[in-house]
C-alpha positions as a Markdown table, in Angstrom:
| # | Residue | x | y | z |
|---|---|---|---|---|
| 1 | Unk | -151.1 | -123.8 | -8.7 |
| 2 | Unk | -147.5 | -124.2 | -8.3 |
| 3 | Unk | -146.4 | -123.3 | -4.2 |
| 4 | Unk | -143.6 | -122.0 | -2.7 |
| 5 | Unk | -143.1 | -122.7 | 1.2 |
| 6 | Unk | -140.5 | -119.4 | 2.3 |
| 7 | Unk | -139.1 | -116.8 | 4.6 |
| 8 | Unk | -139.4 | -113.2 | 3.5 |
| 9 | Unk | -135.4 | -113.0 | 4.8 |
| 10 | Unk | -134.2 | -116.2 | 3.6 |
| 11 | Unk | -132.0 | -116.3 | 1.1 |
| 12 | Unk | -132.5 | -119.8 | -0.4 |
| 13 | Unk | -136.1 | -119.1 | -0.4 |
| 14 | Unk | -135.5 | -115.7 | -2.2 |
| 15 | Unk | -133.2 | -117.5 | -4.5 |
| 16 | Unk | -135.4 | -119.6 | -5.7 |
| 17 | Unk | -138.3 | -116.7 | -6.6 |
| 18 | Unk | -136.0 | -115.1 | -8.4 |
| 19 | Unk | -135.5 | -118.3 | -10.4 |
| 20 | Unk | -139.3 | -118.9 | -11.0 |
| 21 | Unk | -140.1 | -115.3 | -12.1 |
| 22 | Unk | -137.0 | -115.2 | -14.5 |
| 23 | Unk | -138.5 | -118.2 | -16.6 |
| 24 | Unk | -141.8 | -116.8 | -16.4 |
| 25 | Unk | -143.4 | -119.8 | -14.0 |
| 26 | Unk | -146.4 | -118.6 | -12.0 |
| 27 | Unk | -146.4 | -119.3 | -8.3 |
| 28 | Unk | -147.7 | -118.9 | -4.8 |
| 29 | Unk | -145.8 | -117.8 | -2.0 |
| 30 | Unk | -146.5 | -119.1 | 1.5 |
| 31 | Unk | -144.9 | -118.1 | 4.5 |
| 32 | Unk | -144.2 | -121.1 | 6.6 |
| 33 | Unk | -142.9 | -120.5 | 10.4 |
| 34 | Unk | -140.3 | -123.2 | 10.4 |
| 35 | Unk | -139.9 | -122.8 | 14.4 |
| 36 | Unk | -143.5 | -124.4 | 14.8 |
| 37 | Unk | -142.6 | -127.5 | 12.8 |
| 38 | Unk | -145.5 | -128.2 | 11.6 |
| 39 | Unk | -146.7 | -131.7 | 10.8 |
| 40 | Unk | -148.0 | -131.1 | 7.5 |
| 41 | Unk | -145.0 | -129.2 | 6.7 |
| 42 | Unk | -142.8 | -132.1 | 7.9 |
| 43 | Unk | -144.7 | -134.3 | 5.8 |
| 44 | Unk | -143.4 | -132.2 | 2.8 |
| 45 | Unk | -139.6 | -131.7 | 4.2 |
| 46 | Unk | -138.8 | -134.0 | 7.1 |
| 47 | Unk | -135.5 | -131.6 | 7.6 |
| 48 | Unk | -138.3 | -129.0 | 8.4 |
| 49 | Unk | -136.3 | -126.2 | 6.4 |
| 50 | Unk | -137.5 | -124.1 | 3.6 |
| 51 | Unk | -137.4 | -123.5 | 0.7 |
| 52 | Unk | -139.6 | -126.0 | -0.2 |
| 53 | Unk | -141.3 | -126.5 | -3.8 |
| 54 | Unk | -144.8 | -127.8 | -4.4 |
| 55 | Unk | -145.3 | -128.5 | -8.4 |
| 56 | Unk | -148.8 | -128.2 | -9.7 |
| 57 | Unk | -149.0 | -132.3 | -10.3 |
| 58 | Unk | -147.5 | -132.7 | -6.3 |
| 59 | Unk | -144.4 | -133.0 | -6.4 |
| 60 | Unk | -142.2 | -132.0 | -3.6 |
| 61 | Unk | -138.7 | -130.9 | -3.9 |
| 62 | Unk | -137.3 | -129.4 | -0.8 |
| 63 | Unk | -134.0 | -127.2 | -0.4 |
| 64 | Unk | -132.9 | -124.8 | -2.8 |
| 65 | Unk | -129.6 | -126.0 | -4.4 |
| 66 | Unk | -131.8 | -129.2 | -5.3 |
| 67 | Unk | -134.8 | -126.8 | -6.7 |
| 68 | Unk | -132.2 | -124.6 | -8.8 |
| 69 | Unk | -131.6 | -127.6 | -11.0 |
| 70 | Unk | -134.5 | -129.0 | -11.5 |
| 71 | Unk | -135.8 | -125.6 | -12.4 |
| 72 | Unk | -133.2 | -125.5 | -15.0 |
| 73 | Unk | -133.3 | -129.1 | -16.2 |
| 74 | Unk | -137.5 | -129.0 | -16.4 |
| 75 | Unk | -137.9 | -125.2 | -17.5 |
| 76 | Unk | -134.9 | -124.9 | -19.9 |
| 77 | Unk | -136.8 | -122.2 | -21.9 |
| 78 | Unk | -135.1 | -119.2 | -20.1 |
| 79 | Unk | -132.0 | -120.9 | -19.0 |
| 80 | Unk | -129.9 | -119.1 | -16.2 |
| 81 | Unk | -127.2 | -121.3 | -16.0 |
| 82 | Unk | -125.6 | -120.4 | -19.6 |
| 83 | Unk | -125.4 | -121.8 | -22.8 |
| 84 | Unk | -122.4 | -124.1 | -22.9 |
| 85 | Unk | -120.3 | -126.1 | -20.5 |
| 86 | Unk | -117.6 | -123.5 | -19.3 |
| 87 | Unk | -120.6 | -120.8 | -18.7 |
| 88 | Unk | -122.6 | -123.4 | -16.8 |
| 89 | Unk | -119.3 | -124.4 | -14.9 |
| 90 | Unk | -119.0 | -121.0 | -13.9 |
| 91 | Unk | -122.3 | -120.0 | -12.8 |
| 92 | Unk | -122.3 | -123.2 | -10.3 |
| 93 | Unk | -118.9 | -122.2 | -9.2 |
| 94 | Unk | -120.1 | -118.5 | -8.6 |
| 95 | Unk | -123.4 | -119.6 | -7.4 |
| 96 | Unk | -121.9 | -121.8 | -4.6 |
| 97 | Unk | -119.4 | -118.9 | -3.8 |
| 98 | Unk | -122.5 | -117.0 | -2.4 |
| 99 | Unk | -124.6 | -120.0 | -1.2 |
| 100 | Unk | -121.5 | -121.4 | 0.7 |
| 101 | Unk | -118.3 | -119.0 | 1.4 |
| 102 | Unk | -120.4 | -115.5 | 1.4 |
| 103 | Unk | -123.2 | -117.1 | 3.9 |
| 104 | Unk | -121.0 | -119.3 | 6.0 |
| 105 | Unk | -118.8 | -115.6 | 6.2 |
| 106 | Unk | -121.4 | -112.9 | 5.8 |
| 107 | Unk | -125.4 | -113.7 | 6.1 |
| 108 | Unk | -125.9 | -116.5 | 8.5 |
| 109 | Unk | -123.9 | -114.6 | 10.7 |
| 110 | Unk | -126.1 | -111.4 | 10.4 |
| 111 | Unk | -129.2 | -112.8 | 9.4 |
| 112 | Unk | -129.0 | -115.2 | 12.8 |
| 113 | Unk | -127.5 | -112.3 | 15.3 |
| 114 | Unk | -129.7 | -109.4 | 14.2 |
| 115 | Unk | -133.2 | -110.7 | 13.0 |
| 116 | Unk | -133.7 | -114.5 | 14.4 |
| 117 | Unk | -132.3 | -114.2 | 17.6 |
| 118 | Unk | -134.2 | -111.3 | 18.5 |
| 119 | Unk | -137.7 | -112.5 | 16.3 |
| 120 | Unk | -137.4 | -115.8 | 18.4 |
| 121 | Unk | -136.6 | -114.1 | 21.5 |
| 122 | Unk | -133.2 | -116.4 | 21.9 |
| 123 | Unk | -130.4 | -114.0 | 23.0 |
| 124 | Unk | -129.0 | -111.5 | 22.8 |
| 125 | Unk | -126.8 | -110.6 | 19.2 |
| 126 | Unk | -123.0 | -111.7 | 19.6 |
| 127 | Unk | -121.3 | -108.4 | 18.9 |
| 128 | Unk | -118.2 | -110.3 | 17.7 |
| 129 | Unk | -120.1 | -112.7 | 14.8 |
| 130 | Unk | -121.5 | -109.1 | 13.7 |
| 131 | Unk | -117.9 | -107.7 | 14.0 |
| 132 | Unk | -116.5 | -110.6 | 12.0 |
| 133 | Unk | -119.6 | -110.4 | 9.2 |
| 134 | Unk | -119.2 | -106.4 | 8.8 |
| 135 | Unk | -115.2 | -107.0 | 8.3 |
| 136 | Unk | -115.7 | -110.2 | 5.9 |
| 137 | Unk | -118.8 | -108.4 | 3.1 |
| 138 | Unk | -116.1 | -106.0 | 1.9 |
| 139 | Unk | -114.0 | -108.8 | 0.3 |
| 140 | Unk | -117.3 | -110.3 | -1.4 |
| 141 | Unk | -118.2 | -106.7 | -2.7 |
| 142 | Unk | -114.7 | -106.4 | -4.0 |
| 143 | Unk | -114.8 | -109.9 | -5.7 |
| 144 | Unk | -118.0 | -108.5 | -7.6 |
| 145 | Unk | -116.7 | -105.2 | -8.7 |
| 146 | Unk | -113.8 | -107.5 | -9.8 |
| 147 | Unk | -115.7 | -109.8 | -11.9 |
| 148 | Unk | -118.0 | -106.6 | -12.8 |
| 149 | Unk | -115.4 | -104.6 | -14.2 |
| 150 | Unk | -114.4 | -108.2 | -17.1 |
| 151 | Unk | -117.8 | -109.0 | -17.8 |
| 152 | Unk | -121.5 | -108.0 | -18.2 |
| 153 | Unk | -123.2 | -110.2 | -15.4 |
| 154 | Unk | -121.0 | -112.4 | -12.8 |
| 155 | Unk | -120.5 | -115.1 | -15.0 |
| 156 | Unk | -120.8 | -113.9 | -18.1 |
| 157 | Unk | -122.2 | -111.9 | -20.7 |
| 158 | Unk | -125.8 | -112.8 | -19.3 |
| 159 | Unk | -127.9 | -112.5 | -16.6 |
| 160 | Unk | -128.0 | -115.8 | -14.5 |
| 161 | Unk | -127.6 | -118.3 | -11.7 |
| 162 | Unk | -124.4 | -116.3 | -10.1 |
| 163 | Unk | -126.3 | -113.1 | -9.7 |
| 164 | Unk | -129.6 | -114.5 | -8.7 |
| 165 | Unk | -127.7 | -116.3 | -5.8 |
| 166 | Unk | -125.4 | -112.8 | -4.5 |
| 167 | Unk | -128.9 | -110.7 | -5.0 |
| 168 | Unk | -130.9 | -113.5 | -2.9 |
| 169 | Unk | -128.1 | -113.1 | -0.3 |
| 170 | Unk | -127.2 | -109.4 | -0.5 |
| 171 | Unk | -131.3 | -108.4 | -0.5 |
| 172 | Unk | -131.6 | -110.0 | 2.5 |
| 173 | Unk | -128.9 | -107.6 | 4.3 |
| 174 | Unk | -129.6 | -104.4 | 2.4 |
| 175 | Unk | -133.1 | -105.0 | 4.2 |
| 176 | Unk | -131.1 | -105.1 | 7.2 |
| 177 | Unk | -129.6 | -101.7 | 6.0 |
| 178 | Unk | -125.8 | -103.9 | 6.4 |
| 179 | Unk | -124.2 | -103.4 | 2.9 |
| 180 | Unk | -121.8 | -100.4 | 2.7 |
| 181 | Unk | -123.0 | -99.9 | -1.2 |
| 182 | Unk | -120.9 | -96.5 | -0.9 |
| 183 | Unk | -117.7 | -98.1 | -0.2 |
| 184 | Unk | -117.9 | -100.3 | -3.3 |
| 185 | Unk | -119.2 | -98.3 | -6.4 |
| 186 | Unk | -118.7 | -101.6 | -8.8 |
| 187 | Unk | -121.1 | -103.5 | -6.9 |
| 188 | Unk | -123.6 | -101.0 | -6.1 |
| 189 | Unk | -123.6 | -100.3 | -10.0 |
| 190 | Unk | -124.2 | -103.9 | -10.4 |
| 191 | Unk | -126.8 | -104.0 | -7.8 |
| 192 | Unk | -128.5 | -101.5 | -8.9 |
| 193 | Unk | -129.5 | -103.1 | -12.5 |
| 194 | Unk | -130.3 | -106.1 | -11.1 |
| 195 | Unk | -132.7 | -104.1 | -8.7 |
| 196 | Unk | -134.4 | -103.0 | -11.8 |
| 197 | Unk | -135.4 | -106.6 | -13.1 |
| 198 | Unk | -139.1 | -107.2 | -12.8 |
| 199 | Unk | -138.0 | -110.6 | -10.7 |
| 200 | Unk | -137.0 | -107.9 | -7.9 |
| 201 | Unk | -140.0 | -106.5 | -7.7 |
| 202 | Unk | -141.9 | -108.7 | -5.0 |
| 203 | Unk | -138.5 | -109.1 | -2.8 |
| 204 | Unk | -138.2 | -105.5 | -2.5 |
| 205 | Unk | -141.7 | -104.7 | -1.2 |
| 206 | Unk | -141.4 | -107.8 | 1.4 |
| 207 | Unk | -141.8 | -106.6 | 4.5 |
| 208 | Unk | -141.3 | -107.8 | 8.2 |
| 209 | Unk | -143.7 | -106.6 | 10.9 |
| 210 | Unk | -142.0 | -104.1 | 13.6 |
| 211 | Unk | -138.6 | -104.2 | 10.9 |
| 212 | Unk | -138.9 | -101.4 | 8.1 |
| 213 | Unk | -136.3 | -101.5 | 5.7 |
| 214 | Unk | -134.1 | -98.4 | 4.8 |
| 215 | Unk | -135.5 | -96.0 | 2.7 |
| 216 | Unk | -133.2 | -97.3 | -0.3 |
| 217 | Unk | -133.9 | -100.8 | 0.0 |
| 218 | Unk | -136.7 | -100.0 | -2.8 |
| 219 | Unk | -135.2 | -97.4 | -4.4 |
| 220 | Unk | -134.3 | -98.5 | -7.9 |
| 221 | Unk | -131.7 | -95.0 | -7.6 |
| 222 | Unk | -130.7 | -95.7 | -4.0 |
């Protein structure tokens, strides 16, 4: 059985379920506590970081920029990355938008204040960092009602790489009840049909111990 090593919350790990369960590959999830580095986990991914992808004949591919293409090199059946050069160009672009700009501006900075640091007991949140994160996600949320309102799907006319990376990132702080859906109609509309995809299914009944979601984290409706 192929094996995913994850974090219910982390975004490259959620990333890279989506990716799996959109080209049909079955899997098995398991929850690895990176803060305990492991030795057998080390063994897998000397970085001691998940994601980190076990193929049924053992092979390991760690990290989930390097798992995204291989997925789509080895599993081109369902590809996600488009169908000719400029589509692929711009689902990487779009892709790397959310796995670089939108966490280096958005996630990391809430994911870190207001779930690590208090789950590892390291501090208190930085009221600023959150400050700064709340103030940046309205520009991303615009950027996607603005590609929204030209196409079907991020990059195209087809659902893909792009919206399997902003879902991977945006499900992890609608858990956290941090995206102002109501402010930003386009997005939420977008949202909400990629909420409906059977790959969504298993991220949205995640849960953490002692941190429910909000009621419409679930909700297919909100």
């Amino acid at each position: 059985m192929r094996i995913l090593y994850h974090l219910p919350l982390d975004p490259g790990s959620r990333k890279v379920r989506l990716m799996l369960a959109e080209k049909k590959l079955s899997f098995e999830l398991k929850a690895e506590q990176i803060w305990e580095r492991r030795e057998s986990f080390l063994r897998l991914n000397p970085a001691g970081e998940v994601p980190v992808l076990v193929e049924e004949d053992g092979t390991v591919l760690p990290d989930h920029l390097v798992i995204a293409e291989y997925l789509e090199e080895c599993y081109p059946e369902h590809p996600l990355l488009g169908r000719d050069p400029f589509e692929r160009a711009e689902s990487r672009r779009l892709a790397n938008w959310f796995d670089r700009k939108f966490a280096r501006e958005v996630s990391e900075l809430l994911l870190e204040e207001k779930l690590m640091k208090r789950f590892l007991g390291v501090g208190t949140p930085d009221s600023s960092a959150i400050r700064a994160a709340n103030s940046n996600i309205h520009h991303h949320l615009r950027y996607i009602a603005w590609l929204i309102d030209r196409r079907t799907w991020l990059s195209g006319d087809e659902f893909g790489l792009a919206d399997i990376a902003a879902a991977a990132h945006l499900s992890c702080l609608d858990y956290l009840g941090d995206v102002p859906w109501d402010q930003h109609e386009g997005a939420k509309d977008w949202y909400a049909r990629v909420k409906s995809r059977p790959s969504m299914r298993p991220l949205l009944a995640d849960l953490m111990p002692g941190s429910p979601p909000p009621k419409h984290y679930a909700d297919l409706d909100f």
